[in-house]
Tab-separated table of C-alpha atoms in Angstrom:
chain	number	residue	atom	x	y	z
I	1	MET	CA	192.907	223.908	72.255
I	2	GLY	CA	195.513	226.158	73.809
I	3	LYS	CA	198.492	225.399	75.959
I	4	HIS	CA	196.648	226.018	79.208
I	5	ASP	CA	193.857	223.608	78.269
I	6	GLY	CA	196.464	220.909	77.737
I	7	LEU	CA	197.953	221.569	81.147
I	8	ARG	CA	194.548	221.069	82.757
I	9	GLY	CA	194.043	217.696	81.048
I	10	LYS	CA	195.360	214.372	82.168
I	11	HIS	CA	198.873	213.206	81.372
I	12	LEU	CA	198.628	209.648	80.074
I	13	VAL	CA	201.341	207.118	80.802
I	14	TRP	CA	200.885	204.367	78.217
I	15	ASP	CA	201.974	200.767	78.594
I	16	TRP	CA	203.467	199.159	75.484
I	17	ASN	CA	203.127	195.354	75.319
I	18	GLY	CA	199.510	194.262	75.072
I	19	THR	CA	198.297	197.871	75.178
I	20	LEU	CA	199.659	200.005	72.342
I	21	LEU	CA	201.366	197.025	70.683
I	22	ASP	CA	199.014	194.201	69.724
I	23	ASP	CA	201.520	191.482	70.557
I	24	THR	CA	199.601	188.944	72.618
I	25	SER	CA	200.007	186.193	69.995
I	26	ALA	CA	203.767	186.844	69.929
I	27	VAL	CA	203.918	186.680	73.730
I	28	ILE	CA	202.053	183.359	73.821
I	29	GLY	CA	204.288	181.893	71.119
I	30	ALA	CA	207.467	183.024	72.863
I	31	THR	CA	206.182	181.855	76.251
I	32	ASN	CA	205.474	178.386	74.886
I	33	ALA	CA	208.935	178.272	73.310
I	34	ALA	CA	210.391	179.037	76.745
I	35	PHE	CA	208.190	176.390	78.358
I	36	ALA	CA	209.312	173.786	75.819
I	37	GLU	CA	212.918	174.272	76.986
I	38	LEU	CA	211.868	172.937	80.403
I	39	GLY	CA	209.438	170.309	79.153
I	40	LEU	CA	206.347	172.252	80.266
I	41	GLU	CA	203.058	171.876	78.426
I	42	PRO	CA	202.014	174.695	76.054
I	43	ILE	CA	199.642	177.286	77.481
I	44	THR	CA	196.495	178.631	75.842
I	45	LEU	CA	195.651	182.327	75.598
I	46	GLU	CA	192.769	181.887	78.058
I	47	ARG	CA	194.930	180.172	80.669
I	48	TYR	CA	197.695	182.724	80.161
I	49	ARG	CA	195.305	185.590	80.821
I	50	GLU	CA	193.992	183.929	83.976
I	51	LEU	CA	197.413	183.159	85.458
I	52	TYR	CA	199.772	185.882	84.225
I	53	THR	CA	201.308	188.063	86.900
I	54	VAL	CA	204.334	190.239	87.598
I	55	PRO	CA	207.037	189.506	88.634
I	56	VAL	CA	207.184	186.872	85.885
I	57	PRO	CA	208.856	184.160	88.024
I	58	LYS	CA	205.626	184.141	90.065
I	59	PHE	CA	203.734	183.421	86.841
I	60	TYR	CA	205.983	180.431	86.218
I	61	GLU	CA	205.405	179.323	89.817
I	62	ARG	CA	201.650	179.227	89.154
I	63	LEU	CA	202.300	176.903	86.224
I	64	MET	CA	205.105	174.747	87.658
I	65	GLY	CA	203.920	174.519	91.247
I	66	ARG	CA	207.211	176.032	92.389
I	67	LEU	CA	209.423	179.019	91.660
I	68	PRO	CA	211.944	178.348	88.879
I	69	THR	CA	215.550	178.058	89.973
I	70	ASP	CA	217.893	180.877	89.024
I	71	ALA	CA	219.297	178.729	86.217
I	72	GLU	CA	215.802	177.877	84.935
I	73	TRP	CA	214.715	181.505	85.057
I	74	THR	CA	217.807	182.685	83.179
I	75	LEU	CA	217.229	180.016	80.521
I	76	MET	CA	213.497	180.712	80.103
I	77	ASP	CA	213.909	184.482	80.111
I	78	GLY	CA	216.619	184.293	77.463
I	79	VAL	CA	214.603	181.928	75.278
I	80	PHE	CA	211.464	184.040	75.669
I	81	HIS	CA	213.153	187.276	74.560
I	82	ARG	CA	214.900	185.586	71.641
I	83	HIS	CA	211.652	184.138	70.312
I	84	TYR	CA	209.659	187.259	71.162
I	85	ARG	CA	211.957	189.615	69.247
I	86	SER	CA	211.523	187.637	66.036
I	87	ARG	CA	207.734	187.570	66.431
I	88	ALA	CA	207.286	191.184	67.584
I	89	GLU	CA	208.596	192.561	64.292
I	90	ASN	CA	205.409	191.288	62.650
I	91	CYS	CA	203.046	192.738	65.263
I	92	GLY	CA	201.010	195.856	64.554
I	93	LEU	CA	199.702	198.552	66.823
I	94	THR	CA	196.361	198.001	68.529
I	95	ALA	CA	193.425	199.208	66.421
I	96	GLY	CA	193.113	202.990	66.605
I	97	ALA	CA	196.267	203.485	68.687
I	98	ALA	CA	198.216	205.589	66.183
I	99	GLU	CA	195.238	207.856	65.534
I	100	LEU	CA	194.497	208.308	69.246
I	101	LEU	CA	198.094	209.237	70.029
I	102	ALA	CA	198.276	211.711	67.151
I	103	ALA	CA	194.951	213.367	67.967
I	104	ARG	CA	195.861	213.703	71.614
I	105	GLN	CA	199.200	215.298	70.811
I	106	ALA	CA	197.561	217.668	68.320
I	107	SER	CA	195.120	218.770	71.027
I	108	GLY	CA	197.954	219.855	73.299
I	109	PHE	CA	197.715	216.999	75.802
I	110	THR	CA	200.831	215.205	77.023
I	111	GLN	CA	201.619	211.502	77.148
I	112	SER	CA	204.568	209.226	77.783
I	113	LEU	CA	205.468	205.558	77.431
I	114	LEU	CA	206.567	203.241	80.247
I	115	SER	CA	207.344	199.573	79.677
I	116	LEU	CA	209.038	196.644	81.378
I	117	ALA	CA	210.372	195.585	77.969
I	118	PRO	CA	214.159	195.999	77.618
I	119	HIS	CA	214.848	199.651	76.719
I	120	ARG	CA	217.266	198.666	73.933
I	121	ASP	CA	214.495	196.646	72.249
I	122	LEU	CA	211.624	199.014	73.023
I	123	ILE	CA	212.846	202.259	71.466
I	124	PRO	CA	213.674	200.938	67.973
I	125	LEU	CA	210.309	199.145	67.835
I	126	VAL	CA	208.343	202.259	68.843
I	127	ARG	CA	210.243	204.270	66.224
I	128	GLN	CA	209.554	201.594	63.630
I	129	HIS	CA	205.826	202.162	64.179
I	130	GLY	CA	206.242	205.912	63.657
I	131	ILE	CA	204.855	207.054	67.005
I	132	ALA	CA	207.968	207.962	69.005
I	133	GLU	CA	207.359	211.690	68.554
I	134	ARG	CA	203.983	211.395	70.297
I	135	PHE	CA	205.619	210.970	73.710
I	136	LEU	CA	207.372	213.369	76.074
I	137	ARG	CA	209.447	210.431	77.266
I	138	MET	CA	209.859	206.703	76.597
I	139	ASP	CA	211.300	204.372	79.245
I	140	GLY	CA	211.953	200.654	79.029
I	141	ARG	CA	213.701	198.452	81.565
I	142	VAL	CA	217.430	199.100	81.799
I	143	ASP	CA	218.353	196.350	84.282
I	144	THR	CA	217.748	192.621	84.691
I	145	SER	CA	215.378	192.984	87.637
I	146	THR	CA	212.146	190.979	87.698
I	147	ASP	CA	210.423	193.600	89.858
I	148	GLY	CA	207.105	195.057	88.760
I	149	LYS	CA	206.477	198.565	87.491
I	150	SER	CA	206.132	200.530	90.729
I	151	GLY	CA	209.753	201.611	91.155
I	152	HIS	CA	210.025	202.142	87.405
I	153	MET	CA	206.993	204.462	87.615
I	154	VAL	CA	208.587	206.536	90.383
I	155	ARG	CA	211.673	207.129	88.227
I	156	HIS	CA	209.554	207.831	85.138
I	157	LEU	CA	207.486	210.530	86.853
I	158	ALA	CA	210.572	212.097	88.407
I	159	ALA	CA	212.145	212.339	84.946
I	160	LEU	CA	209.006	213.974	83.524
I	161	ARG	CA	209.529	216.938	85.908
I	162	GLY	CA	206.537	219.075	86.587
I	163	VAL	CA	203.827	216.472	85.894
I	164	PRO	CA	202.036	215.977	89.228
I	165	ALA	CA	200.890	212.450	90.036
I	166	ASP	CA	197.287	213.581	90.537
I	167	ARG	CA	197.210	214.574	86.864
I	168	VAL	CA	198.509	211.181	85.701
I	169	VAL	CA	196.447	208.270	84.393
I	170	VAL	CA	198.192	205.007	83.513
I	171	ILE	CA	196.645	203.021	80.647
I	172	GLY	CA	197.749	199.389	80.584
I	173	ASP	CA	196.631	195.796	80.251
I	174	ALA	CA	197.928	194.359	83.530
I	175	ALA	CA	197.179	194.445	87.237
I	176	ASP	CA	200.745	195.663	87.711
I	177	ASP	CA	199.880	198.867	85.824
I	178	ALA	CA	197.204	199.661	88.412
I	179	LEU	CA	199.584	198.837	91.273
I	180	ALA	CA	202.255	201.128	89.818
I	181	ALA	CA	199.740	203.955	89.418
I	182	ALA	CA	198.538	203.591	93.003
I	183	HIS	CA	202.148	203.507	94.216
I	184	VAL	CA	202.718	207.074	92.998
I	185	GLY	CA	199.229	208.410	93.715
I	186	ALA	CA	198.047	208.300	90.099
I	187	ARG	CA	194.938	206.741	88.523
I	188	ALA	CA	194.696	203.804	86.126
I	189	VAL	CA	192.452	202.467	83.381
I	190	LEU	CA	192.936	198.840	82.347
I	191	TYR	CA	192.411	197.435	78.838
I	192	THR	CA	191.133	193.889	78.259
I	193	GLY	CA	192.939	193.228	74.966
I	194	GLY	CA	196.277	192.180	76.428
I	195	SER	CA	197.737	189.923	79.106
I	196	HIS	CA	194.866	189.647	81.617
I	197	SER	CA	191.298	188.443	81.605
I	198	ARG	CA	188.562	190.959	82.398
I	199	THR	CA	187.879	189.110	85.655
I	200	SER	CA	191.460	189.474	86.874
I	201	LEU	CA	191.556	193.149	85.876
I	202	GLU	CA	188.285	193.932	87.652
I	203	ARG	CA	189.797	192.720	90.927
I	204	MET	CA	191.998	195.836	90.895
I	205	GLY	CA	189.081	198.198	91.556
I	206	VAL	CA	189.860	200.583	88.682
I	207	PRO	CA	187.939	201.186	85.419
I	208	VAL	CA	188.223	198.316	82.908
I	209	VAL	CA	187.576	198.944	79.200
I	210	ASP	CA	187.545	197.003	75.936
I	211	SER	CA	189.132	199.577	73.614
I	212	LEU	CA	191.872	202.192	73.771
I	213	GLU	CA	189.422	204.858	72.625
I	214	GLU	CA	187.263	204.087	75.647
I	215	ALA	CA	190.373	204.065	77.848
I	216	VAL	CA	191.261	207.635	76.831
I	217	ALA	CA	187.689	208.833	77.297
I	218	VAL	CA	187.464	207.285	80.779
I	219	ALA	CA	190.917	208.613	81.718
I	220	GLU	CA	189.843	212.179	80.985
I	221	GLU	CA	186.790	211.781	83.206
I	222	LEU	CA	188.744	210.606	86.262
I	223	VAL	CA	188.922	213.260	88.971
């Protein structure tokens, strides 16, 4: 495939947690560690996938019946990231992810990585998995905001320079990925292996798939 074929194809913006990184068990473990600090009951994977939302304080509100106070949020967020970091080191990539990224790059298509994970934690972990060179750009969160991905997506696309939104497909595991895509006029494909149940993903009105291979295939077919 030549350069011009690649320019005609879709630019994929990949999510990290729960999409390329198979870290759902680490997220549940770290979430329950954070809950324990406030005396909350542990949560199961099924309940997590039904209730999870961004911004994360709203997720805690669904569980607690109220928004956490600023002090509670600071405590839980700190505990979560501390426990998550230790667990994430043992997480692998989602099945087929490395091969998909490599094949796509070899074919001349472009892709980038956008995550709400702290940038300082994200980049070393992506490099550790040997896939950093697959992306034109990698962006994690650089502030302490609890906002969703929409504003982050605007900045990401602006930094990519020359990639029009109508050529972009976001592949992620959360409703927020679809919202961020719509915010910039891009498309989205949502993957069921991460933070949300299929039912909650289907409410977003975008294609929902059960594998990353299917996600890439569907992304290329989107007008």
